[in-house]
GROMACS .gro file of N, CA and C in nm:
model
  282
    1MET      N    1   0.298   2.863  -0.242
    1MET     CA    2   0.386   2.957  -0.269
    1MET      C    3   0.428   2.970  -0.400
    2HIS      N    4   0.496   3.029  -0.438
    2HIS     CA    5   0.523   3.061  -0.583
    2HIS      C    6   0.622   2.978  -0.643
    3ALA      N    7   0.646   2.970  -0.780
    3ALA     CA    8   0.684   2.858  -0.820
    3ALA      C    9   0.876   2.878  -0.809
    4TYR      N   10   0.886   2.975  -0.782
    4TYR     CA   11   1.074   2.988  -0.766
    4TYR      C   12   1.068   3.043  -0.628
    5GLY      N   13   1.002   3.019  -0.517
    5GLY     CA   14   1.066   3.022  -0.387
    5GLY      C   15   1.003   3.160  -0.322
    6GLY      N   16   0.891   3.232  -0.385
    6GLY     CA   17   0.881   3.367  -0.347
    6GLY      C   18   0.783   3.357  -0.226
    7ARG      N   19   0.771   3.450  -0.199
    7ARG     CA   20   0.685   3.467  -0.042
    7ARG      C   21   0.545   3.403  -0.052
    8ARG      N   22   0.472   3.377   0.040
    8ARG     CA   23   0.361   3.327   0.060
    8ARG      C   24   0.264   3.430   0.099
    9SER      N   25   0.135   3.440   0.013
    9SER     CA   26   0.019   3.499   0.056
    9SER      C   27  -0.016   3.486   0.180
   10LYS      N   28  -0.107   3.580   0.254
   10LYS     CA   29  -0.179   3.569   0.364
   10LYS      C   30  -0.238   3.430   0.344
   11ALA      N   31  -0.331   3.415   0.246
   11ALA     CA   32  -0.437   3.320   0.239
   11ALA      C   33  -0.345   3.164   0.241
   12GLN      N   34  -0.251   3.181   0.180
   12GLN     CA   35  -0.140   3.047   0.158
   12GLN      C   36  -0.087   3.016   0.322
   13GLN      N   37  -0.051   3.126   0.375
   13GLN     CA   38  -0.031   3.093   0.522
   13GLN      C   39  -0.150   3.043   0.595
   14ASP      N   40  -0.255   3.078   0.603
   14ASP     CA   41  -0.377   3.055   0.640
   14ASP      C   42  -0.388   2.892   0.627
   15ALA      N   43  -0.369   2.883   0.506
   15ALA     CA   44  -0.437   2.734   0.444
   15ALA      C   45  -0.312   2.655   0.508
   16ALA      N   46  -0.193   2.685   0.522
   16ALA     CA   47  -0.075   2.578   0.576
   16ALA      C   48  -0.106   2.576   0.729
   17THR      N   49  -0.187   2.678   0.806
   17THR     CA   50  -0.166   2.671   0.928
   17THR      C   51  -0.306   2.565   0.989
   18VAL      N   52  -0.418   2.586   0.889
   18VAL     CA   53  -0.521   2.515   0.917
   18VAL      C   54  -0.490   2.362   0.868
   19GLU      N   55  -0.375   2.350   0.785
   19GLU     CA   56  -0.361   2.196   0.735
   19GLU      C   57  -0.244   2.119   0.833
   20ILE      N   58  -0.177   2.197   0.901
   20ILE     CA   59  -0.095   2.156   1.014
   20ILE      C   60  -0.194   2.131   1.127
   21GLY      N   61  -0.280   2.205   1.150
   21GLY     CA   62  -0.377   2.168   1.286
   21GLY      C   63  -0.452   2.073   1.235
   22TYR      N   64  -0.524   2.039   1.133
   22TYR     CA   65  -0.565   1.913   1.085
   22TYR      C   66  -0.492   1.775   1.113
   23ALA      N   67  -0.372   1.827   1.046
   23ALA     CA   68  -0.270   1.712   1.070
   23ALA      C   69  -0.270   1.660   1.193
   24LEU      N   70  -0.237   1.766   1.312
   24LEU     CA   71  -0.177   1.736   1.431
   24LEU      C   72  -0.330   1.652   1.518
   25VAL      N   73  -0.436   1.712   1.494
   25VAL     CA   74  -0.589   1.662   1.525
   25VAL      C   75  -0.607   1.530   1.507
   26SER      N   76  -0.598   1.514   1.384
   26SER     CA   77  -0.626   1.374   1.331
   26SER      C   78  -0.523   1.266   1.354
   27ALA      N   79  -0.429   1.275   1.355
   27ALA     CA   80  -0.281   1.214   1.391
   27ALA      C   81  -0.339   1.186   1.545
   28ALA      N   82  -0.356   1.265   1.618
   28ALA     CA   83  -0.387   1.241   1.784
   28ALA      C   84  -0.506   1.131   1.790
   29PHE      N   85  -0.636   1.169   1.681
   29PHE     CA   86  -0.699   1.085   1.744
   29PHE      C   87  -0.685   0.975   1.653
   30ALA      N   88  -0.632   0.948   1.548
   30ALA     CA   89  -0.583   0.806   1.505
   30ALA      C   90  -0.523   0.707   1.606
   31ALA      N   91  -0.381   0.791   1.662
   31ALA     CA   92  -0.311   0.731   1.752
   31ALA      C   93  -0.384   0.680   1.891
   32ALA      N   94  -0.481   0.777   1.926
   32ALA     CA   95  -0.543   0.748   2.036
   32ALA      C   96  -0.661   0.606   2.041
   33VAL      N   97  -0.722   0.621   1.901
   33VAL     CA   98  -0.775   0.485   1.878
   33VAL      C   99  -0.723   0.361   1.842
   34LEU      N  100  -0.589   0.364   1.810
   34LEU     CA  101  -0.497   0.260   1.772
   34LEU      C  102  -0.477   0.201   1.902
   35PHE      N  103  -0.425   0.291   2.025
   35PHE     CA  104  -0.399   0.265   2.119
   35PHE      C  105  -0.502   0.194   2.215
   36GLY      N  106  -0.616   0.255   2.213
   36GLY     CA  107  -0.739   0.180   2.276
   36GLY      C  108  -0.768   0.039   2.192
   37ALA      N  109  -0.743   0.007   2.082
   37ALA     CA  110  -0.775  -0.102   2.017
   37ALA      C  111  -0.695  -0.219   2.036
   38VAL      N  112  -0.554  -0.177   2.065
   38VAL     CA  113  -0.459  -0.264   2.099
   38VAL      C  114  -0.446  -0.271   2.266
   39ALA      N  115  -0.445  -0.175   2.352
   39ALA     CA  116  -0.412  -0.198   2.476
   39ALA      C  117  -0.566  -0.188   2.560
   40GLY      N  118  -0.654  -0.156   2.475
   40GLY     CA  119  -0.814  -0.170   2.552
   40GLY      C  120  -0.811  -0.276   2.627
   41PRO      N  121  -0.787  -0.403   2.561
   41PRO     CA  122  -0.852  -0.548   2.633
   41PRO      C  123  -0.760  -0.561   2.775
   42ALA      N  124  -0.619  -0.509   2.748
   42ALA     CA  125  -0.537  -0.534   2.875
   42ALA      C  126  -0.593  -0.457   2.999
   43LEU      N  127  -0.651  -0.339   2.954
   43LEU     CA  128  -0.716  -0.241   3.055
   43LEU      C  129  -0.865  -0.285   3.085
   44LEU      N  130  -0.933  -0.344   3.031
   44LEU     CA  131  -1.069  -0.391   3.069
   44LEU      C  132  -1.082  -0.527   3.105
   45PHE      N  133  -1.016  -0.630   3.066
   45PHE     CA  134  -1.009  -0.768   3.118
   45PHE      C  135  -0.935  -0.797   3.193
   46ASP      N  136  -0.939  -0.900   3.278
   46ASP     CA  137  -0.833  -0.965   3.351
   46ASP      C  138  -0.762  -1.055   3.293
   47LEU      N  139  -0.664  -0.990   3.189
   47LEU     CA  140  -0.538  -1.117   3.132
   47LEU      C  141  -0.433  -1.159   3.212
   48PRO      N  142  -0.366  -1.257   3.153
   48PRO     CA  143  -0.244  -1.287   3.216
   48PRO      C  144  -0.159  -1.191   3.225
   49ARG      N  145  -0.076  -1.186   3.319
   49ARG     CA  146   0.011  -1.048   3.310
   49ARG      C  147   0.116  -1.032   3.187
   50LEU      N  148   0.177  -1.145   3.171
   50LEU     CA  149   0.248  -1.117   3.055
   50LEU      C  150   0.166  -1.056   2.935
   51LEU      N  151   0.071  -1.118   2.883
   51LEU     CA  152  -0.006  -1.057   2.775
   51LEU      C  153  -0.067  -0.926   2.810
   52SER      N  154  -0.091  -0.890   2.923
   52SER     CA  155  -0.159  -0.768   2.938
   52SER      C  156  -0.031  -0.634   2.916
   53LYS      N  157   0.091  -0.695   2.996
   53LYS     CA  158   0.211  -0.622   2.956
   53LYS      C  159   0.233  -0.592   2.808
   54ALA      N  160   0.229  -0.704   2.753
   54ALA     CA  161   0.261  -0.715   2.604
   54ALA      C  162   0.159  -0.617   2.526
   55LEU      N  163   0.027  -0.608   2.547
   55LEU     CA  164  -0.053  -0.547   2.492
   55LEU      C  165  -0.039  -0.376   2.549
   56LEU      N  166   0.016  -0.329   2.626
   56LEU     CA  167   0.010  -0.220   2.673
   56LEU      C  168   0.162  -0.170   2.614
   57TRP      N  169   0.257  -0.228   2.593
   57TRP     CA  170   0.376  -0.181   2.551
   57TRP      C  171   0.361  -0.167   2.393
   58LEU      N  172   0.266  -0.292   2.318
   58LEU     CA  173   0.277  -0.286   2.182
   58LEU      C  174   0.201  -0.148   2.166
   59GLY      N  175   0.052  -0.115   2.224
   59GLY     CA  176   0.009   0.009   2.202
   59GLY      C  177   0.086   0.118   2.202
   60MET      N  178   0.188   0.132   2.326
   60MET     CA  179   0.283   0.236   2.310
   60MET      C  180   0.370   0.280   2.244
   61ALA      N  181   0.415   0.176   2.186
   61ALA     CA  182   0.494   0.172   2.044
   61ALA      C  183   0.463   0.204   1.917
   62VAL      N  184   0.351   0.114   1.896
   62VAL     CA  185   0.267   0.154   1.787
   62VAL      C  186   0.200   0.300   1.758
   63ALA      N  187   0.120   0.366   1.860
   63ALA     CA  188   0.062   0.487   1.872
   63ALA      C  189   0.152   0.611   1.811
   64PRO      N  190   0.287   0.622   1.856
   64PRO     CA  191   0.333   0.734   1.816
   64PRO      C  192   0.386   0.705   1.679
   65VAL      N  193   0.428   0.595   1.622
   65VAL     CA  194   0.455   0.569   1.499
   65VAL      C  195   0.322   0.612   1.404
   66VAL      N  196   0.201   0.565   1.456
   66VAL     CA  197   0.065   0.590   1.351
   66VAL      C  198   0.077   0.769   1.362
   67PHE      N  199   0.079   0.808   1.441
   67PHE     CA  200   0.097   0.978   1.499
   67PHE      C  201   0.191   1.057   1.405
   68VAL      N  202   0.314   1.002   1.405
   68VAL     CA  203   0.421   1.052   1.267
   68VAL      C  204   0.369   1.031   1.136
   69VAL      N  205   0.336   0.900   1.123
   69VAL     CA  206   0.276   0.861   0.969
   69VAL      C  207   0.181   0.966   0.934
   70ARG      N  208   0.078   0.976   1.029
   70ARG     CA  209  -0.021   1.038   0.990
   70ARG      C  210   0.016   1.206   0.938
   71VAL      N  211   0.073   1.265   1.058
   71VAL     CA  212   0.105   1.389   1.027
   71VAL      C  213   0.180   1.392   0.888
   72VAL      N  214   0.287   1.338   0.880
   72VAL     CA  215   0.376   1.337   0.725
   72VAL      C  216   0.276   1.306   0.630
   73SER      N  217   0.214   1.237   0.636
   73SER     CA  218   0.126   1.208   0.495
   73SER      C  219   0.028   1.304   0.500
   74VAL      N  220  -0.048   1.369   0.550
   74VAL     CA  221  -0.132   1.453   0.564
   74VAL      C  222  -0.054   1.593   0.506
   75LEU      N  223   0.076   1.582   0.555
   75LEU     CA  224   0.121   1.737   0.523
   75LEU      C  225   0.200   1.737   0.369
   76ILE      N  226   0.262   1.615   0.327
   76ILE     CA  227   0.311   1.603   0.228
   76ILE      C  228   0.194   1.587   0.112
   77ARG      N  229   0.076   1.539   0.131
   77ARG     CA  230  -0.041   1.534   0.037
   77ARG      C  231  -0.112   1.687   0.010
   78PHE      N  232  -0.067   1.804   0.121
   78PHE     CA  233  -0.084   1.923   0.122
   78PHE      C  234  -0.029   1.984   0.025
   79GLN      N  235   0.128   1.960   0.031
   79GLN     CA  236   0.220   2.037  -0.010
   79GLN      C  237   0.224   2.008  -0.191
   80ARG      N  238   0.159   1.871  -0.226
   80ARG     CA  239   0.176   1.827  -0.341
   80ARG      C  240   0.032   1.864  -0.412
   81ALA      N  241  -0.056   1.950  -0.360
   81ALA     CA  242  -0.190   1.967  -0.420
   81ALA      C  243  -0.152   2.072  -0.490
   82VAL      N  244  -0.219   2.108  -0.598
   82VAL     CA  245  -0.218   2.184  -0.659
   82VAL      C  246  -0.308   2.307  -0.631
   83GLN      N  247  -0.267   2.459  -0.618
   83GLN     CA  248  -0.337   2.524  -0.562
   83GLN      C  249  -0.375   2.636  -0.689
   84PRO      N  250  -0.506   2.697  -0.648
   84PRO     CA  251  -0.534   2.782  -0.762
   84PRO      C  252  -0.420   2.904  -0.802
   85SER      N  253  -0.426   2.961  -0.913
   85SER     CA  254  -0.297   3.044  -0.901
   85SER      C  255  -0.351   3.201  -0.843
   86GLN      N  256  -0.499   3.217  -0.853
   86GLN     CA  257  -0.558   3.356  -0.770
   86GLN      C  258  -0.655   3.301  -0.672
   87PRO      N  259  -0.660   3.334  -0.566
   87PRO     CA  260  -0.791   3.279  -0.492
   87PRO      C  261  -0.912   3.308  -0.532
   88GLY      N  262  -1.005   3.199  -0.494
   88GLY     CA  263  -1.140   3.201  -0.573
   88GLY      C  264  -1.153   3.177  -0.718
   89LEU      N  265  -1.033   3.162  -0.763
   89LEU     CA  266  -1.043   3.066  -0.949
   89LEU      C  267  -0.984   2.937  -0.952
   90THR      N  268  -1.047   2.874  -0.994
   90THR     CA  269  -1.015   2.739  -1.027
   90THR      C  270  -1.012   2.688  -1.155
   91ASN      N  271  -0.984   2.588  -1.197
   91ASN     CA  272  -0.954   2.524  -1.344
   91ASN      C  273  -1.092   2.529  -1.354
   92PRO      N  274  -1.114   2.563  -1.508
   92PRO     CA  275  -1.269   2.538  -1.565
   92PRO      C  276  -1.313   2.361  -1.600
   93ASP      N  277  -1.201   2.299  -1.594
   93ASP     CA  278  -1.246   2.157  -1.601
   93ASP      C  279  -1.265   2.088  -1.486
   94SER      N  280  -1.251   2.166  -1.369
   94SER     CA  281  -1.267   2.102  -1.270
   94SER      C  282  -1.424   2.082  -1.210
   0.00000   0.00000   0.00000
């Protein structure tokens, strides 16, 4: 985006769309892995009923939190990234 709220170019719009997709997919993957790690033992093993329910509830409570935190962190990092002023140009010191 331009410094003073100007319109975004097509390349900037495309970059934002790709970054949003990446944020959603990586967040879904992270949440699924975490749910599997927490609730997996309850689904695979014959655990006491109370422990099994606790692990399932914990997995269902933590997974959405991880999803939201991952999406927000990726999008904030993208927003703060310094973009080249013109497509294809980078800082000579990079």
